[in-house]
XYZ file of C-alpha atoms in Angstrom:
602
model
C 0.000 0.000 0.000
C 2.838 2.376 0.763
C 5.189 1.428 -2.060
C 6.668 4.497 -3.806
C 4.803 5.500 -6.942
C 5.877 7.670 -9.898
C 5.728 11.354 -8.983
C 3.073 12.966 -11.216
C 4.391 16.511 -10.635
C 7.126 18.283 -12.560
C 8.813 19.354 -9.320
C 11.113 17.468 -7.001
C 9.680 16.327 -3.671
C 11.703 18.802 -1.603
C 10.998 21.661 -4.035
C 7.264 21.041 -3.786
C 7.369 20.908 0.017
C 9.419 24.078 0.254
C 7.045 25.802 -2.134
C 4.009 24.854 -0.113
C 5.576 26.079 3.117
C 6.724 29.309 1.514
C 3.212 29.838 0.192
C 1.840 29.538 3.708
C 4.248 32.200 4.917
C 3.387 34.530 2.028
C -0.317 34.216 2.692
C 0.242 35.317 6.278
C -0.097 32.037 8.170
C 0.270 33.086 11.794
C 2.484 31.308 14.284
C -0.369 30.637 16.660
C -1.653 27.285 17.668
C -4.553 25.623 15.907
C -6.338 22.404 16.851
C -4.621 19.305 15.574
C -6.752 17.182 13.266
C -8.500 14.302 14.951
C -8.240 10.736 13.777
C -9.577 10.178 10.238
C -12.734 8.166 9.790
C -10.729 5.079 8.889
C -9.155 5.131 12.348
C -12.533 4.846 14.034
C -14.829 7.820 14.477
C -16.057 8.339 18.043
C -19.567 7.067 18.545
C -22.047 8.975 20.639
C -23.779 6.784 23.173
C -27.533 6.589 22.631
C -29.595 8.703 25.013
C -31.413 6.752 27.714
C -33.700 9.591 28.784
C -33.924 8.029 32.246
C -33.122 11.218 34.118
C -30.962 9.133 36.445
C -28.263 11.001 38.334
C -26.354 8.257 40.186
C -22.902 7.298 38.971
C -20.685 4.433 40.143
C -17.018 4.982 39.276
C -14.963 1.830 39.536
C -11.424 3.007 40.240
C -10.080 6.028 42.100
C -6.998 6.807 40.050
C -6.474 9.809 37.808
C -9.291 8.918 35.397
C -11.803 8.090 38.128
C -11.115 11.252 40.122
C -11.288 13.375 36.956
C -14.663 11.908 35.978
C -15.929 12.394 39.536
C -14.761 16.014 39.484
C -16.646 16.882 36.296
C -19.813 15.004 37.254
C -20.182 16.220 40.833
C -19.790 19.807 39.649
C -22.784 19.149 37.394
C -24.990 17.832 40.139
C -24.556 14.065 39.821
C -24.463 11.711 42.801
C -21.044 10.085 42.484
C -19.593 7.133 44.371
C -16.000 6.035 43.756
C -15.024 2.429 44.526
C -11.263 1.950 44.945
C -9.486 -1.222 46.130
C -6.200 0.353 47.168
C -5.332 4.054 47.183
C -6.906 7.157 45.730
C -4.684 8.749 43.119
C -3.478 5.462 41.644
C 0.032 5.544 40.213
C 0.110 9.345 40.649
C -0.019 9.187 44.438
C 2.834 9.546 46.890
C 3.078 7.675 50.154
C 4.953 7.829 53.419
C 7.629 5.209 53.972
C 6.426 3.363 57.093
C 8.328 3.781 60.353
C 10.749 6.426 59.087
C 9.423 9.441 61.031
C 10.855 10.715 64.303
C 10.649 13.846 66.417
C 7.225 14.882 65.181
C 8.253 14.790 61.516
C 6.438 13.099 58.661
C 7.518 9.769 57.191
C 10.019 10.020 54.352
C 8.113 10.562 51.074
C 7.951 7.659 48.621
C 6.237 7.365 45.250
C 5.609 5.160 42.219
C 7.940 7.463 40.304
C 8.692 11.167 40.155
C 5.975 13.386 38.708
C 6.664 15.194 35.440
C 4.282 17.825 34.026
C 5.337 18.724 30.463
C 4.265 22.116 29.184
C 2.076 20.418 26.576
C -0.257 19.139 29.313
C -3.526 21.076 29.306
C -6.136 18.928 31.069
C -4.189 18.274 34.280
C -3.293 21.942 34.931
C -6.905 22.945 34.212
C -8.141 20.478 36.831
C -5.470 21.600 39.295
C -6.550 25.238 38.943
C -10.056 24.209 40.089
C -8.832 22.542 43.303
C -8.498 24.986 46.215
C -5.181 25.135 48.062
C -4.500 27.451 51.025
C -2.745 30.627 49.951
C -2.775 29.795 46.232
C -4.864 32.062 43.941
C -4.813 29.362 41.240
C -5.337 26.452 43.571
C -3.165 23.373 43.225
C -1.876 24.665 39.868
C 0.280 27.136 41.784
C 2.157 24.189 43.265
C 3.754 23.552 39.867
C 7.270 24.958 39.562
C 9.172 25.447 36.339
C 12.285 23.414 35.552
C 14.650 25.188 33.186
C 17.502 22.727 32.765
C 18.399 19.059 32.647
C 21.487 16.920 33.176
C 22.475 14.394 30.527
C 24.847 11.654 31.614
C 26.934 9.397 29.365
C 28.941 6.377 30.382
C 32.521 7.258 31.142
C 32.091 10.904 30.117
C 31.493 14.090 32.097
C 27.785 14.863 32.358
C 26.325 17.864 30.563
C 23.861 20.446 31.869
C 21.609 21.888 29.181
C 18.548 24.165 29.068
C 15.271 22.454 28.208
C 13.673 25.451 26.494
C 14.615 27.013 23.174
C 13.864 30.487 24.526
C 13.284 33.846 22.841
C 11.805 32.472 19.604
C 9.368 34.934 18.099
C 8.967 33.188 14.766
C 9.368 29.724 13.376
C 10.053 28.343 9.944
C 10.518 24.701 8.984
C 14.219 25.324 8.448
C 14.597 26.992 11.852
C 12.758 24.154 13.565
C 14.924 21.553 11.866
C 18.091 23.433 12.821
C 16.818 23.821 16.392
C 16.388 20.067 16.662
C 19.936 19.579 15.406
C 21.232 22.094 17.933
C 19.285 20.551 20.793
C 21.008 17.164 20.368
C 24.413 18.256 19.116
C 25.943 17.522 22.542
C 25.574 13.751 22.056
C 29.069 12.230 21.812
C 30.231 10.175 18.838
C 27.086 10.992 16.879
C 27.907 11.575 13.186
C 26.634 15.015 12.125
C 25.026 13.541 9.029
C 22.978 11.172 11.169
C 21.871 13.982 13.477
C 20.753 15.924 10.398
C 18.900 12.824 9.194
C 17.149 12.535 12.561
C 16.026 16.166 12.313
C 14.790 15.544 8.768
C 12.756 12.551 9.949
C 11.194 14.726 12.631
C 10.181 17.109 9.834
C 8.605 14.142 8.072
C 6.458 13.738 11.159
C 5.633 17.441 11.495
C 4.452 17.576 7.881
C 2.622 14.238 7.824
C -1.138 14.415 7.405
C -3.512 12.875 9.936
C -4.388 10.318 7.264
C -0.781 9.161 7.060
C -0.254 9.294 10.808
C -3.185 6.979 11.480
C -2.997 4.997 8.245
C 0.771 4.403 8.019
C 2.778 5.557 11.010
C 0.451 3.754 13.437
C 1.547 0.501 11.822
C 5.319 0.958 11.833
C 7.663 1.239 14.782
C 9.577 4.323 15.876
C 12.743 2.396 15.081
C 11.526 1.928 11.515
C 10.463 5.526 10.881
C 13.871 6.638 12.192
C 15.647 4.090 9.953
C 17.822 2.861 12.812
C 19.219 -0.138 10.946
C 22.643 0.623 9.532
C 23.120 3.763 11.618
C 25.848 4.279 14.203
C 25.668 2.873 17.703
C 25.307 6.433 19.060
C 22.331 7.100 16.786
C 20.618 3.879 17.857
C 21.474 4.134 21.562
C 20.697 7.801 22.118
C 18.373 9.249 19.475
C 16.242 6.162 18.859
C 16.384 4.142 22.066
C 17.197 6.450 24.978
C 14.921 9.322 23.977
C 12.033 6.880 23.646
C 12.622 4.909 26.822
C 13.097 7.907 29.113
C 9.757 9.364 27.965
C 7.698 6.353 28.991
C 8.031 2.568 29.169
C 8.173 2.264 25.380
C 10.531 0.089 23.360
C 11.348 1.704 19.989
C 11.279 -1.635 18.171
C 7.696 -2.240 19.369
C 6.127 1.191 19.860
C 3.853 2.832 17.329
C 5.703 5.598 15.474
C 2.515 7.660 15.603
C 2.437 7.607 19.402
C 6.108 8.519 19.870
C 5.872 11.176 17.169
C 2.811 12.717 18.818
C 4.467 13.270 22.193
C 7.728 14.302 20.541
C 5.961 16.977 18.522
C 4.104 18.255 21.597
C 7.321 18.540 23.606
C 9.156 20.316 20.785
C 6.340 22.840 20.396
C 6.262 23.435 24.146
C 10.010 24.102 24.074
C 9.656 26.805 21.397
C 7.644 29.063 23.687
C 5.399 29.984 20.750
C 2.245 28.218 21.913
C 0.090 30.315 24.282
C -1.434 27.199 25.843
C 2.065 25.988 26.749
C 3.141 29.139 28.585
C 4.049 27.170 31.708
C 7.293 25.994 30.130
C 8.376 22.665 28.757
C 9.093 21.053 32.130
C 7.390 21.412 35.519
C 7.286 19.495 38.787
C 5.333 19.792 42.023
C 6.801 21.710 44.948
C 5.812 19.019 47.478
C 5.111 15.275 47.519
C 2.202 14.554 45.178
C -0.366 13.779 47.854
C 0.468 16.912 49.836
C 0.480 19.144 46.765
C -2.430 17.656 44.824
C -4.149 14.353 45.618
C -5.203 15.031 49.226
C -6.565 18.531 48.449
C -8.388 17.043 45.463
C -10.037 14.296 47.507
C -10.998 16.849 50.167
C -12.551 19.106 47.541
C -14.510 16.283 45.894
C -15.697 14.964 49.243
C -16.851 18.440 50.191
C -18.872 18.585 46.979
C -20.580 15.294 47.835
C -18.475 12.560 46.198
C -18.603 9.390 48.274
C -15.429 7.293 48.465
C -15.647 3.584 49.246
C -12.155 2.176 49.776
C -11.045 -1.433 49.917
C -13.533 -2.514 47.246
C -12.309 -4.132 44.011
C -14.660 -4.489 41.044
C -14.883 -8.108 39.906
C -17.891 -8.257 37.581
C -20.340 -6.230 35.516
C -23.855 -7.603 35.110
C -25.770 -6.968 31.904
C -29.561 -6.752 32.128
C -31.880 -5.783 29.277
C -28.994 -4.387 27.250
C -27.579 -2.135 29.997
C -25.355 -2.622 33.033
C -27.724 -3.473 35.859
C -25.108 -3.819 38.589
C -21.464 -4.339 39.410
C -19.931 -6.671 41.954
C -17.202 -5.399 44.282
C -15.216 -7.499 46.735
C -13.378 -6.367 49.873
C -10.052 -7.635 51.199
C -11.785 -10.467 53.065
C -13.492 -11.704 49.910
C -16.939 -10.423 50.906
C -18.889 -9.415 47.796
C -21.335 -6.534 47.493
C -23.643 -5.415 44.707
C -23.397 -1.883 43.348
C -26.293 -0.319 41.475
C -26.346 3.031 39.670
C -27.760 4.708 36.595
C -24.304 5.078 35.040
C -21.100 3.066 35.412
C -17.572 4.284 34.680
C -14.921 1.575 34.445
C -11.812 3.591 35.378
C -9.448 0.789 36.334
C -6.158 -0.140 34.610
C -6.534 -2.078 31.380
C -4.947 -5.270 32.723
C -7.706 -5.387 35.365
C -10.498 -3.992 33.200
C -10.301 -6.914 30.777
C -11.265 -9.256 33.613
C -14.652 -7.507 33.755
C -15.356 -8.045 30.058
C -17.270 -11.296 30.073
C -18.882 -12.894 27.041
C -22.117 -10.949 27.529
C -20.274 -7.649 27.516
C -18.264 -8.540 24.417
C -21.377 -9.768 22.618
C -23.020 -6.419 23.353
C -20.015 -4.535 21.936
C -17.523 -6.788 20.100
C -15.108 -3.883 19.686
C -14.292 -4.091 23.411
C -12.567 -7.424 22.765
C -9.637 -5.413 21.443
C -8.746 -4.409 24.991
C -7.550 -7.956 25.522
C -4.843 -7.367 22.908
C -3.320 -4.344 24.658
C 0.090 -4.771 26.286
C 1.690 -3.331 29.410
C 5.287 -2.865 30.553
C 7.118 -1.769 33.687
C 8.244 1.736 34.640
C 8.718 1.912 38.401
C 10.685 4.165 40.716
C 13.138 3.954 43.593
C 13.983 6.790 45.981
C 17.383 7.244 47.640
C 17.431 9.254 50.863
C 20.786 10.963 51.342
C 22.352 12.561 54.395
C 24.076 15.244 52.299
C 22.699 17.161 49.304
C 24.265 16.232 45.987
C 25.767 18.894 43.741
C 23.796 17.735 40.734
C 22.175 20.813 39.131
C 18.463 21.191 39.770
C 16.290 19.655 37.087
C 15.670 16.300 35.505
C 18.531 13.863 35.077
C 18.724 11.562 32.055
C 21.387 8.862 32.252
C 21.349 8.276 28.496
C 22.160 4.760 27.414
C 21.933 3.138 30.843
C 20.868 -0.505 30.535
C 17.870 0.160 32.767
C 16.944 3.474 31.054
C 17.315 5.568 34.215
C 15.986 9.060 34.731
C 16.048 10.931 38.023
C 15.116 14.098 39.876
C 16.538 15.875 42.917
C 13.425 16.696 44.900
C 14.505 18.325 48.169
C 15.876 21.582 46.680
C 12.717 22.150 44.628
C 10.260 21.452 47.443
C 9.052 24.081 49.899
C 10.486 24.052 53.409
C 13.456 22.386 55.004
C 13.453 18.705 53.987
C 15.353 17.467 57.058
C 13.099 19.407 59.411
C 9.931 18.082 57.800
C 10.627 14.426 56.959
C 12.266 11.374 58.486
C 14.543 11.390 61.512
C 16.195 14.733 60.796
C 19.332 13.320 59.174
C 18.009 13.031 55.606
C 18.691 16.154 53.530
C 18.086 14.909 50.004
C 15.651 12.692 48.113
C 16.908 11.452 44.735
C 13.956 9.849 42.948
C 14.863 7.513 40.068
C 12.632 5.920 37.441
C 13.592 2.518 36.043
C 12.097 2.235 32.557
C 13.764 -0.984 31.373
C 13.288 -4.036 33.569
C 14.323 -6.551 30.898
C 17.944 -5.672 29.993
C 20.993 -6.933 31.912
C 22.660 -4.448 34.268
C 26.343 -3.694 34.788
C 26.739 -4.958 38.346
C 24.968 -8.334 38.348
C 24.506 -8.767 34.578
C 20.833 -9.524 35.165
C 17.641 -7.630 34.302
C 15.805 -5.880 37.106
C 13.024 -8.474 36.995
C 15.578 -11.103 38.046
C 17.099 -9.075 40.893
C 16.116 -8.849 44.539
C 15.068 -5.497 45.977
C 18.532 -5.006 47.473
C 20.171 -5.887 44.165
C 17.911 -3.444 42.312
C 18.970 -0.660 44.694
C 22.666 -1.511 44.290
C 22.442 -1.853 40.506
C 20.608 1.448 39.985
C 23.159 3.265 42.147
C 26.027 1.658 40.242
C 24.603 2.733 36.896
C 24.010 6.289 38.113
C 27.591 6.534 39.385
C 28.990 5.169 36.123
C 26.996 7.691 34.095
C 27.190 10.783 36.337
C 30.413 10.648 38.359
C 33.004 11.068 35.621
C 34.748 14.325 36.467
C 32.366 14.926 39.375
C 31.829 13.717 42.923
C 28.058 13.968 42.802
C 27.087 10.539 44.126
C 28.749 9.062 47.218
C 27.836 5.678 48.626
C 28.440 6.859 52.196
C 25.654 9.452 51.841
C 22.920 6.831 51.403
C 20.696 6.773 54.471
C 18.095 4.364 53.027
C 16.077 3.679 49.904
C 12.485 2.850 48.969
C 11.006 0.969 46.002
C 7.383 1.445 44.975
C 5.305 -1.124 46.916
C 3.629 -2.191 43.675
C 6.760 -4.295 43.109
C 6.774 -7.458 45.229
C 9.113 -10.434 45.531
C 7.834 -13.896 46.384
C 9.094 -17.392 45.684
C 11.836 -16.147 43.393
C 9.377 -14.216 41.216
C 9.112 -10.445 40.878
C 5.626 -9.058 40.327
C 4.368 -5.602 39.438
C 0.848 -4.516 40.384
C 1.217 -1.153 38.615
C 2.356 -1.674 35.004
C 1.806 0.907 32.250
C 0.116 0.592 28.894
C 2.573 0.553 26.006
C 1.375 1.767 22.617
C 2.556 -1.049 20.396
C 2.181 -1.005 16.627
C -1.501 -1.005 15.684
C -2.712 -0.819 19.283
C -4.870 2.242 18.583
C -7.312 -0.074 16.821
C -7.785 -2.037 20.038
C -8.238 0.865 22.427
C -11.760 1.830 23.527
C -13.425 5.207 23.366
C -14.853 6.631 26.574
C -18.273 5.295 25.541
C -19.334 2.012 23.983
C -22.421 0.278 22.577
C -23.722 -0.430 26.093
C -25.508 2.857 26.750
C -24.733 3.236 30.456
C -21.151 1.885 30.500
C -18.165 4.205 30.043
C -14.402 3.849 30.224
C -11.608 5.912 31.742
C -7.889 5.315 31.958
C -4.705 5.891 30.008
C -5.682 3.050 27.653
C -8.715 5.008 26.413
C -8.219 6.959 23.180
C -7.012 10.482 23.833
C -5.226 13.342 22.129
C -1.896 12.955 23.974
C -2.096 9.230 23.183
C 0.387 8.057 25.796
C 0.119 6.344 29.187
C 0.211 9.544 31.220
C -1.721 11.473 33.859
C -2.811 13.773 31.031
C -4.404 11.005 28.961
C -6.117 9.537 32.030
C -7.470 12.962 33.003
C -8.775 13.567 29.472
C -10.454 10.155 29.459
C -12.252 10.968 32.724
C -13.573 14.176 31.181
C -14.626 12.289 28.048
C -16.486 9.707 30.159
C -18.289 12.494 32.019
C -19.269 14.137 28.727
C -20.507 10.832 27.358
C -22.760 10.445 30.398
C -24.135 13.939 29.810
C -24.787 12.997 26.183
C -26.479 9.726 27.084
C -28.617 11.448 29.718
C -29.523 14.196 27.241
C -28.271 16.602 29.903
C -27.965 20.246 28.758
C -25.146 20.997 31.229
C -21.948 22.491 29.859
C -19.526 19.783 28.750
C -16.137 19.310 30.357
C -13.411 20.983 28.344
C -11.447 18.670 26.042
C -8.274 20.294 24.756
C -6.916 19.069 21.424
C -3.221 19.036 20.752
C -2.031 21.992 18.746
C -0.061 22.395 15.555
C 1.389 25.360 13.737
C -0.455 26.610 10.622
C 2.856 26.907 8.778
C 2.755 23.130 8.260
C -0.864 22.845 7.087
C -0.194 23.243 3.329
C 2.382 20.452 3.484
C -0.086 18.262 5.379
C -2.735 18.829 2.701
C -0.273 17.789 0.024
C 0.669 14.748 2.069
C -2.990 13.783 2.519
C -3.430 13.751 -1.265
C -0.258 11.722 -1.686
C -1.302 9.246 0.983
C -4.688 8.703 -0.644
C -2.876 8.140 -3.938
C -0.599 5.532 -2.350
C 2.472 7.769 -2.590
C 5.156 8.164 0.098
C 5.761 11.343 2.031
C 7.639 13.970 0.025
C 10.701 13.732 2.268
C 10.725 9.930 2.279
C 11.862 7.511 -0.366
């Protein structure tokens, strides 16, 4: 289908593309953001749930993570009676937790978490929700707890680490050539990378920027990021850093398996946020919270929702959905003792992770909407964090830390210097002055200390291996990490070890090639059943807090549609693109429909 065809024009491919882009500039295309095209019809148009006209106002939300809380937020503000059933902890993978038995002298327990929180400037739904959650002393609520990060540390094995800004800064205009050159400049610090290959990488990013929605969903969804970047035959540096490391540090995504469309989507959003040209992305390309997540966000959110009337039922895990007369009549929830209860409501939102949601999709449910069977084909992977508590602050510059090329794809963040207050006075026993939070994104590759993947290591071995990799990648020419400074460490409790087997209760969806076809919309053919979670189709299209939040809003809107409710819909923010690329995208759409390759390909 995508074999190159004879070019019917008299111009070369690059000449035609340049001409189209120049024409856009001459006709006054502004450098302001415009909504990105949605998926073409062939990718599955959203279906509006049929109206029930029952007038019912009760909603049962199964799952109290990001999607469930977001749906509850939108619905309770519109007068619905909402009950959230959660088996473990409100906030899901976004929550933070105290490390048991680490407090002394009236302090709080040391703060632990699934992994450090990262709020890219391209996020729109999460900051909007945060601004609507009151927080003492903050005019913009919880949103004022976000602080801007302006730099990052890149570490390479056996080389001195590099500190680099994360924002392009001071751009007041953008052309395709300037964007391509900016991409080259942004990654020119990578050692041993042939300049020609860096230029090729930038050109491939321009292929993405100028690809039509038709090609993105019809072609790039079905090839890997490794393929679109033509990794085969390139240098080791190109493969290790530009193709592999940049993909793995973004999310638990393997470039030889991940959909090129998904990786391209988040890459484009981050690049646009870095330019500073998009009004919606004025918060900067990189932000973090100024406190542990529960203190800064989740606890105030739960308090706000509870004050509005949301009822939270903890310790209850959904185990079944019962279909009656074509609608969900009830759900079954089970507590920790195995005691089952029946839940009834007018509307049901299944906002639990995909690996658990599929267990609720019995034959009756699939018969009612066969498209839901695709959820069984979705895959998950591991991306889990460890925190090191240090008795002395490190000298690593503030900002995110990317140990590029580490076998376990490590990224990290110094938290104490960017949090409010005195860390030692507030947490632990008074001797801990630093929290270095590290995400492990590759649990399947052998390490450098034990030559085993993380999944085959004990908790103690994981802690030792991660520290060894960080030292190897960050300590050349520095004395940033010292073994004697380690007070203790903490691994997310979702990881457990038993009988020689390592298990993970909190995996992440990975967007493998073609997986978009299997992902549900927020609504389905069962008129009172809705879905939330980072596996639900969304604009950001990645397993993130942002996608989960958007899915909760979409589920709430679908309930309003099904109830024929005139209330104002929850805001859904599309991704944005620059008009300068629209003429090229129109040309590419015509070429795609004609079976021709992209102008810059082939």
